[in-house]
Structures are given as C-alpha cells and as structure tokens.
Coordinates of C-alpha atoms in Angstrom, one line a residue:
M328 CA 0.2 0.2 -0.1
P329 CA 1.0 3.3 -0.7
T330 CA 2.3 5.9 2.1
T331 CA 2.7 9.2 0.0
W332 CA 1.1 10.3 -3.4
S333 CA 0.6 13.5 -5.2
P334 CA -0.3 14.3 -8.1
D335 CA 3.1 13.7 -9.6
Q336 CA 3.0 10.6 -7.4
N337 CA 1.0 7.2 -6.9
L338 CA -1.9 8.3 -8.6
I339 CA -3.3 5.5 -10.6
W340 CA -5.4 7.6 -12.0
K341 CA -8.4 10.3 -11.7
V342 CA -11.6 11.0 -13.5
E343 CA -14.1 14.2 -13.1
L344 CA -17.9 13.0 -11.6
P345 CA -20.7 13.7 -13.4
A346 CA -22.0 15.6 -10.4
P347 CA -20.9 16.2 -6.5
G348 CA -22.3 14.0 -3.6
T349 CA -20.3 13.0 -0.4
S350 CA -21.1 8.9 -0.3
S351 CA -18.5 6.6 -0.4
P352 CA -17.5 4.8 -3.2
I353 CA -17.7 0.7 -3.1
V354 CA -15.4 -1.8 -4.7
L355 CA -17.0 -5.8 -6.0
G356 CA -14.9 -7.1 -8.9
E357 CA -13.6 -4.8 -11.0
R358 CA -17.0 -1.8 -10.4
I359 CA -16.2 0.8 -8.7
Y360 CA -20.0 1.8 -7.3
L361 CA -21.0 5.9 -5.5
T362 CA -23.5 8.2 -5.9
C363 CA -23.8 11.8 -6.9
Y364 CA -27.6 14.5 -7.2
T365 CA -28.0 17.1 -9.3
G366 CA -30.6 19.7 -10.7
Y367 CA -30.3 21.6 -7.5
G368 CA -27.8 22.3 -4.6
D369 CA -26.4 25.2 -1.7
G370 CA -30.1 26.8 -2.8
K371 CA -29.3 26.8 -7.0
G372 CA -31.7 25.6 -9.2
D373 CA -35.0 24.1 -8.6
V374 CA -35.0 21.7 -6.3
G375 CA -38.3 20.2 -8.2
S376 CA -35.5 18.5 -10.7
L377 CA -33.4 17.3 -8.2
K378 CA -32.4 14.0 -8.8
R379 CA -30.1 11.4 -7.3
H380 CA -27.0 9.2 -9.6
L381 CA -25.5 5.8 -9.6
V382 CA -22.8 5.4 -11.0
C383 CA -20.8 2.9 -12.0
L384 CA -17.4 2.8 -12.9
N385 CA -14.4 0.0 -14.6
R386 CA -12.4 -0.1 -11.2
A387 CA -9.3 -0.3 -14.0
D388 CA -9.0 2.8 -15.8
G389 CA -12.3 4.5 -13.8
G390 CA -14.2 5.0 -17.4
T391 CA -18.0 5.3 -16.6
L392 CA -19.9 2.1 -17.7
W393 CA -22.9 3.8 -16.9
T394 CA -25.4 6.3 -15.0
K395 CA -29.1 5.4 -13.9
E396 CA -31.3 8.3 -12.5
V397 CA -33.7 8.3 -10.0
P398 CA -36.4 11.9 -9.1
A399 CA -36.6 12.7 -5.7
K400 CA -40.0 12.5 -4.1
Q401 CA -41.7 15.7 -3.6
P402 CA -41.5 17.7 -1.9
E403 CA -38.0 17.2 -1.1
Q404 CA -35.6 20.1 1.9
D405 CA -35.0 22.6 0.0
K406 CA -31.4 23.5 2.2
I407 CA -28.9 20.8 3.6
R408 CA -26.6 22.2 6.6
E409 CA -23.1 22.5 5.6
G410 CA -22.8 21.5 2.4
H411 CA -24.1 18.1 3.4
G412 CA -25.8 17.0 0.0
Y413 CA -28.5 15.3 -1.7
A414 CA -27.0 12.0 -1.9
T415 CA -24.9 11.1 1.5
N416 CA -25.6 7.3 2.1
T417 CA -22.7 4.8 1.0
P418 CA -24.9 2.2 -1.5
V419 CA -24.0 -1.6 -1.1
A420 CA -23.7 -4.3 -3.3
D421 CA -24.1 -8.3 -3.6
P422 CA -23.4 -10.2 -6.8
E423 CA -26.8 -9.1 -8.0
R424 CA -27.3 -6.1 -7.0
V425 CA -26.2 -2.8 -5.9
Y426 CA -28.8 -1.0 -3.3
C427 CA -28.9 2.6 -2.4
F428 CA -30.7 4.9 -0.2
F429 CA -31.6 8.6 -1.1
G430 CA -33.6 9.1 2.6
K431 CA -37.8 9.9 1.7
S432 CA -36.9 9.2 -2.0
G433 CA -36.6 5.5 -0.5
V434 CA -34.4 2.7 -1.4
V435 CA -34.1 1.4 -4.7
A436 CA -32.5 -1.9 -5.8
F437 CA -30.5 -1.3 -9.4
D438 CA -29.4 -5.0 -11.3
R439 CA -25.3 -5.8 -12.2
D440 CA -26.6 -3.3 -15.7
G441 CA -28.3 -0.4 -13.7
K442 CA -31.7 -1.0 -14.4
A443 CA -34.1 -0.2 -11.2
L444 CA -35.4 -3.7 -10.2
W445 CA -37.7 -2.0 -6.6
Q446 CA -37.6 1.0 -5.4
S447 CA -39.4 1.1 -1.3
E448 CA -40.4 3.5 0.5
V449 CA -39.1 4.0 4.5
G450 CA -40.7 7.2 5.5
E451 CA -41.5 10.8 4.9
K452 CA -40.0 12.9 6.9
T453 CA -36.2 15.0 5.8
S454 CA -33.7 17.0 8.6
G455 CA -31.3 20.0 8.2
W456 CA -28.6 17.9 8.6
G457 CA -29.8 15.2 5.7
S458 CA -29.9 11.3 6.3
S459 CA -26.2 10.0 5.7
A460 CA -26.9 6.1 7.3
S461 CA -26.1 3.4 4.8
P462 CA -27.7 0.3 4.3
V463 CA -26.4 -2.9 5.3
L464 CA -27.2 -6.6 4.0
H465 CA -28.2 -9.7 7.1
K466 CA -29.1 -13.6 4.8
D467 CA -31.4 -12.4 2.2
L468 CA -32.9 -9.0 4.2
L469 CA -30.9 -5.4 3.8
I470 CA -32.1 -3.4 6.2
V471 CA -32.1 0.4 6.5
N472 CA -31.4 3.5 9.0
A473 CA -34.1 5.7 8.3
S474 CA -33.9 7.5 11.5
V475 CA -34.4 10.8 9.6
E476 CA -36.7 9.3 7.4
S477 CA -39.5 7.9 9.7
E478 CA -37.8 6.4 13.8
S479 CA -37.0 2.8 12.7
L480 CA -35.2 0.3 11.3
V481 CA -36.8 -1.2 8.2
A482 CA -35.9 -4.4 7.1
L483 CA -36.7 -5.0 3.7
D484 CA -36.0 -8.5 1.0
R485 CA -33.0 -8.1 -1.1
E486 CA -35.2 -10.3 -4.2
T487 CA -38.2 -7.6 -4.5
G488 CA -38.0 -4.7 -1.5
K489 CA -41.2 -5.8 0.8
E490 CA -40.9 -5.2 3.9
A491 CA -39.9 -7.4 6.7
W492 CA -39.7 -5.9 9.0
R493 CA -39.8 -2.2 11.4
A494 CA -38.9 -1.7 14.5
G495 CA -39.0 1.8 16.0
G496 CA -37.4 4.2 18.7
I497 CA -34.8 4.8 16.1
K498 CA -33.8 8.4 17.5
D499 CA -31.0 11.3 16.0
A500 CA -28.8 8.5 15.0
W501 CA -27.2 8.9 11.3
N502 CA -24.7 6.6 11.8
T503 CA -25.0 2.9 9.7
P504 CA -25.5 0.1 12.0
I505 CA -24.2 -3.2 12.7
L506 CA -23.9 -6.7 12.2
A507 CA -21.4 -8.8 14.7
A508 CA -21.2 -12.0 17.1
N509 CA -22.3 -12.0 20.3
P510 CA -20.1 -14.5 23.2
D511 CA -22.6 -17.4 22.1
G512 CA -21.7 -17.0 17.8
K513 CA -25.3 -15.6 16.8
M514 CA -25.5 -12.1 14.9
E515 CA -26.9 -9.0 16.8
L516 CA -27.7 -5.7 15.1
V517 CA -26.5 -2.7 17.0
V518 CA -27.2 1.1 16.9
A519 CA -26.3 4.5 18.6
V520 CA -29.3 6.5 19.1
V521 CA -29.7 9.2 21.5
Q522 CA -28.5 8.2 25.3
K523 CA -28.3 4.6 24.1
L524 CA -26.7 1.9 22.5
L525 CA -29.5 -0.4 20.9
G526 CA -29.1 -4.2 20.5
F527 CA -31.8 -6.4 17.8
D528 CA -32.3 -9.5 16.7
P529 CA -31.4 -8.7 12.9
D530 CA -34.4 -11.8 11.8
S531 CA -37.1 -10.5 13.5
G532 CA -36.1 -7.0 14.3
K533 CA -37.2 -7.8 18.0
L534 CA -35.3 -4.9 20.4
L535 CA -32.7 -7.8 22.5
W536 CA -31.0 -5.2 24.5
S537 CA -30.3 -1.4 25.3
C538 CA -27.0 0.3 27.0
K539 CA -26.6 4.1 27.9
T540 CA -23.9 5.8 26.7
D541 CA -23.9 8.6 28.8
I542 CA -23.5 10.3 25.9
N543 CA -26.5 13.3 25.1
W544 CA -26.5 13.9 21.9
Y545 CA -27.7 13.4 18.3
M546 CA -25.7 10.0 17.0
A547 CA -23.4 10.4 13.5
P548 CA -20.1 7.8 14.4
S549 CA -21.1 4.4 13.3
L550 CA -20.0 1.6 15.9
V551 CA -17.4 -1.3 15.6
A552 CA -17.3 -4.6 17.3
H553 CA -14.5 -7.2 17.6
K554 CA -14.9 -11.0 19.4
G555 CA -18.1 -9.8 21.2
V556 CA -17.8 -6.2 22.3
V557 CA -18.8 -3.0 20.5
Y558 CA -17.7 0.5 21.0
S559 CA -19.1 3.9 20.7
V560 CA -17.7 7.1 19.7
G561 CA -20.4 9.6 19.5
G562 CA -21.6 13.3 20.8
R563 CA -20.0 17.2 20.3
S564 CA -19.5 16.8 23.9
G565 CA -17.5 13.9 23.3
G566 CA -17.6 10.2 24.7
S567 CA -17.4 6.2 24.2
L568 CA -17.6 3.3 25.5
A569 CA -18.0 -0.4 24.7
V570 CA -20.3 -2.5 25.7
R571 CA -20.3 -7.3 25.2
L572 CA -22.6 -8.4 22.8
G573 CA -25.2 -10.8 24.6
G574 CA -27.2 -9.2 27.5
T575 CA -31.3 -8.6 27.3
G576 CA -32.9 -6.0 28.1
D577 CA -31.0 -3.0 29.5
V578 CA -27.9 -4.2 30.3
T579 CA -25.8 -0.8 31.5
A580 CA -24.7 -2.7 34.6
T581 CA -24.2 -5.8 33.2
H582 CA -22.4 -5.5 29.9
R583 CA -20.7 -1.8 29.5
L584 CA -17.0 -2.7 30.0
W585 CA -16.0 0.8 30.4
T586 CA -16.8 4.2 29.1
G587 CA -14.4 7.7 28.0
K588 CA -14.5 11.3 27.5
K589 CA -13.2 11.6 24.7
G590 CA -15.0 11.2 20.7
S591 CA -16.2 12.4 17.7
N592 CA -18.7 14.1 16.7
V593 CA -18.3 12.2 13.3
T594 CA -15.9 10.2 12.1
S595 CA -16.3 6.7 13.1
P596 CA -13.6 4.8 14.8
V597 CA -11.2 1.8 13.9
H598 CA -10.4 -1.7 15.7
H599 CA -7.1 -2.8 14.9
D600 CA -4.5 -5.4 17.4
G601 CA -6.6 -4.2 20.4
H602 CA -6.7 -0.6 19.8
L603 CA -9.0 2.3 18.6
Y604 CA -8.2 4.8 16.7
W605 CA -10.2 7.7 15.4
M606 CA -9.8 11.5 14.7
H607 CA -12.0 14.5 16.2
E608 CA -13.7 16.0 13.3
N609 CA -12.8 20.2 13.9
L610 CA -9.4 20.1 16.2
G611 CA -7.0 17.8 13.9
I612 CA -6.7 15.6 17.0
A613 CA -6.0 11.9 16.6
Y614 CA -6.4 9.7 18.8
C615 CA -5.6 5.5 20.0
A616 CA -6.8 3.8 22.9
E617 CA -6.6 0.7 24.5
A618 CA -10.2 -1.0 23.4
K619 CA -10.2 -3.3 26.4
T620 CA -10.2 0.1 28.8
G621 CA -11.2 3.0 27.2
N622 CA -7.8 4.1 28.6
I623 CA -6.5 6.8 25.6
V624 CA -2.5 5.3 24.8
Y625 CA -2.5 9.0 22.8
E626 CA -4.4 12.4 22.3
A627 CA -1.8 14.0 18.9
R628 CA -3.1 17.3 17.5
I629 CA -1.9 16.5 13.4
E630 CA -0.7 20.5 12.6
G631 CA -2.4 21.6 9.5
A632 CA -5.4 18.3 9.8
G633 CA -8.5 21.1 10.6
Q634 CA -11.5 19.2 9.6
V635 CA -11.8 15.5 9.9
Y636 CA -15.3 14.4 8.1
A637 CA -14.0 11.1 6.5
S638 CA -13.2 8.0 8.3
P639 CA -10.2 5.9 8.9
V640 CA -9.2 3.0 6.9
V641 CA -7.0 0.2 8.4
A642 CA -4.4 -1.4 5.9
D643 CA -1.0 -2.7 5.3
G644 CA 0.1 -1.8 9.0
K645 CA -1.2 2.0 8.1
L646 CA -4.1 4.0 9.3
Y647 CA -4.9 6.5 6.7
Y648 CA -7.0 9.2 7.7
V649 CA -9.0 12.1 4.9
T650 CA -9.0 15.6 5.9
R651 CA -12.0 17.9 4.3
S652 CA -9.4 19.9 2.4
G653 CA -7.8 17.1 0.8
R654 CA -5.5 16.0 2.8
G655 CA -4.2 12.6 3.9
L656 CA -2.6 11.6 6.7
V657 CA -1.1 8.3 7.3
L658 CA 0.0 7.5 10.8
S659 CA 2.0 4.2 11.7
A660 CA -1.4 1.0 12.6
R661 CA 0.2 1.0 15.9
P662 CA -0.2 2.3 19.1
E663 CA 2.6 5.0 19.6
Y664 CA 1.7 7.8 17.8
R665 CA 4.2 8.2 14.4
L666 CA 2.8 9.7 11.2
L667 CA 4.3 8.7 8.6
A668 CA 3.0 11.0 5.8
T669 CA 1.1 13.5 5.1
N670 CA -0.6 13.6 1.0
E671 CA -2.0 16.1 -1.0
L672 CA -3.5 16.2 -4.1
E673 CA -5.0 19.4 -5.2
R674 CA -6.4 21.9 -2.3
R675 CA -10.0 21.9 -4.9
G676 CA -13.1 20.3 -4.4
A677 CA -14.4 19.0 -0.2
F678 CA -13.6 15.7 0.5
N679 CA -16.1 14.1 3.0
S680 CA -16.5 10.7 2.3
S681 CA -14.2 8.2 3.5
P682 CA -11.8 6.3 1.4
A683 CA -12.0 3.0 -0.3
V684 CA -9.2 -0.2 -0.3
A685 CA -8.9 -3.1 -2.8
G686 CA -6.5 -4.9 -4.3
G687 CA -3.6 -2.5 -2.9
R688 CA -4.8 0.6 -4.4
I689 CA -7.5 3.3 -2.1
Y690 CA -10.3 5.1 -4.0
L691 CA -10.4 8.4 -2.3
R692 CA -13.6 10.6 -3.5
S693 CA -14.0 14.4 -3.6
D694 CA -17.3 16.1 -4.6
R695 CA -15.0 16.7 -8.2
F696 CA -13.1 13.8 -8.9
L697 CA -12.5 9.6 -8.0
Y698 CA -8.9 9.4 -7.3
C699 CA -6.7 5.8 -7.9
I700 CA -4.0 6.0 -6.1
G701 CA -1.4 3.2 -5.9
K702 CA 2.2 2.0 -6.1
K703 CA 3.8 3.5 -9.5

C-alpha cells in the first residue's frame, strides 16, 4: 500500500465525476459504485428538478460504464446544512444487485447492468442535516436505518423490496448499523441512538437489549465490533464506551465494560490489534485508545489537519485519514504516535467521503473527482 502520493506520484488515475456527492465509493469485483446528485444544491436551481444518480465505473481506469438516475420524491427539503448535499448514503452491493438509500425517496435496487428492479419507501420525514446512514446486508435482508425518515430500522427483502420487519424508537441516529456476533456466535444488529446503544435480532427486528451511553447528543459515528464487544464514540461533547454483546434488557450495569470522555461527533473509529483509532472532526486530534480499558494511549494534534469528516481505514499496518481539504494523513497503526506522511492531491473540492481500499489501491472521492492511488 502506498504511503505517499501527489498529483505526480502514485496517482494511477483521476476521473471527473458527473456531479457532487458525499457517499463513499464501494468496490465489487472490477467495478466501483458511488452516488451523486444533480438539478439542485446549495440553493441553486429548482428543488423540483433534484435527481440522484448511481454511477458505475471501471476499476481499471475509472471509465464510466453506466449512470442511472432517480428523481427525488417531492416535496424535498430545500436546504441541507454545511454542504452535506443529497447523496450522502453509501450504497451496498452483492453479486446480483446494487442497493441505494436516498432518504425520503426510498431504497432502490439495481441489477449489475443498471436496471432498476424495485423501489421501496421507508419514511417521509427530512432533517436539516440530511440523511446519511448506509444500508447493510444480512442473509436475504437489506436493513436500513431510517431514523431521519421514520425513526425506524426497516428490513426489506433483497429480491423484492417488500418490508420484512420494522423497529421503532430510532431517534437522532445518523450512523450505519453494524452486524456482529455475540459470544455465543449469534448475530446481533446494533445501532447508536441518543443516550443509548440498542441491540436487535436482525432476523426479526426484536429488541434484545439497550445500554446507556452517557452521551446526550445525536449519534453520527458508526460503531465497530471485535470478538463480541461493540465500541462507540460520539456526541458533540465527546464520549466513548464498550459494551459486551449477548445481553437482555437494560445491560448498562452488566455488559457495559467502560466509558470515556474522548470521542468524535462525525468520524467513526477503527479497531486494530487491541486498540481503537479515530480523529476528532474539528480539532485535528488523532486518538488511540486501549480497547480493553478505554484508556487513551495517545492524543496527538496534527498540524494543519483542520476538519475531518471521513472515517479512517487500516491497511498494510497503516492508518489512512483524509481531511475535508483533501490532505491524506498516514499514521503507523501502532499504539505509539507516528505520522508517516502528509499527502495532497489538490486544494480544490471537498473531501467528506471515507476512502475504499481494494487490491493494494486506495479509492478516494471528492465532490468533483474520484482518485485511484497505488504504488507505481
């Protein structure tokens, strides 16, 4: 995996995207999928002309294979704060279909050639922050966090789009739910809401357990799990915790392993070799915490980092962070702070999307371009 890059170094290809968006790219086989939007944005144009697009690109050279559009269900909100835009939810794919979540416009499934197969609504509401949670796959189900749209988790049949189950009480949750095995090997679906983590049976939608977080804010960062324990950071005031899976009812006293005061309001953490890593969204501070105890191992301010909305990825023993201005920060994925490189592609555009890694290459998206970074 490359440690350094620039417009003249280790840039395999760069392609201009047809429109802006903040969803992350995903890679399946030799294809890349991402979403964008046209017709309206930042108060410009007519909101009635808003469309979302699913774009399929060739992984080898970034060439566009096809683009499909989905008109927005009206009335759509006429403003989303801080430029988050109308294409924030990252798609998910299996060998047969690609699934996109477009907020109140619903969930749309496409085949590998871009043919729309079905479209299902999950709620009518909107938010000034927009919608951001991405769909997840479980057996024959597609599960969506529709907190913004209906304060619900909604499971749809992958093949038909028919609703299989719905669970309410999902308030102030912009994070993508995760699936993780409990100590008995049974899968649980976990989502962070205001003041709580909630665990569900992903087959039926039955609520299994809840745990207090001591974080009194909406929850945007997604969770991470390892060996039967789920970890969460979140809240404007900062906070973190670890919860052992497998409980029933209120597990705050029995399964909450630790809590901490450090967190992030946007970026999600990663788990690697017994440690958690993340960055604060505004302060440019990189954190490393011991997963077993929550103790902070390092707390390092990176000069010039600025805001960070993208979540980190771990590959080849390195941590990759991307700032909103496009700086690529590469740190050693070890519990001692070491900044290996600070990279820049260009000082144009907004980099809000998390990078994707596949085949020794990094796929990085701004609101204008998609970049493929790899060793040359």
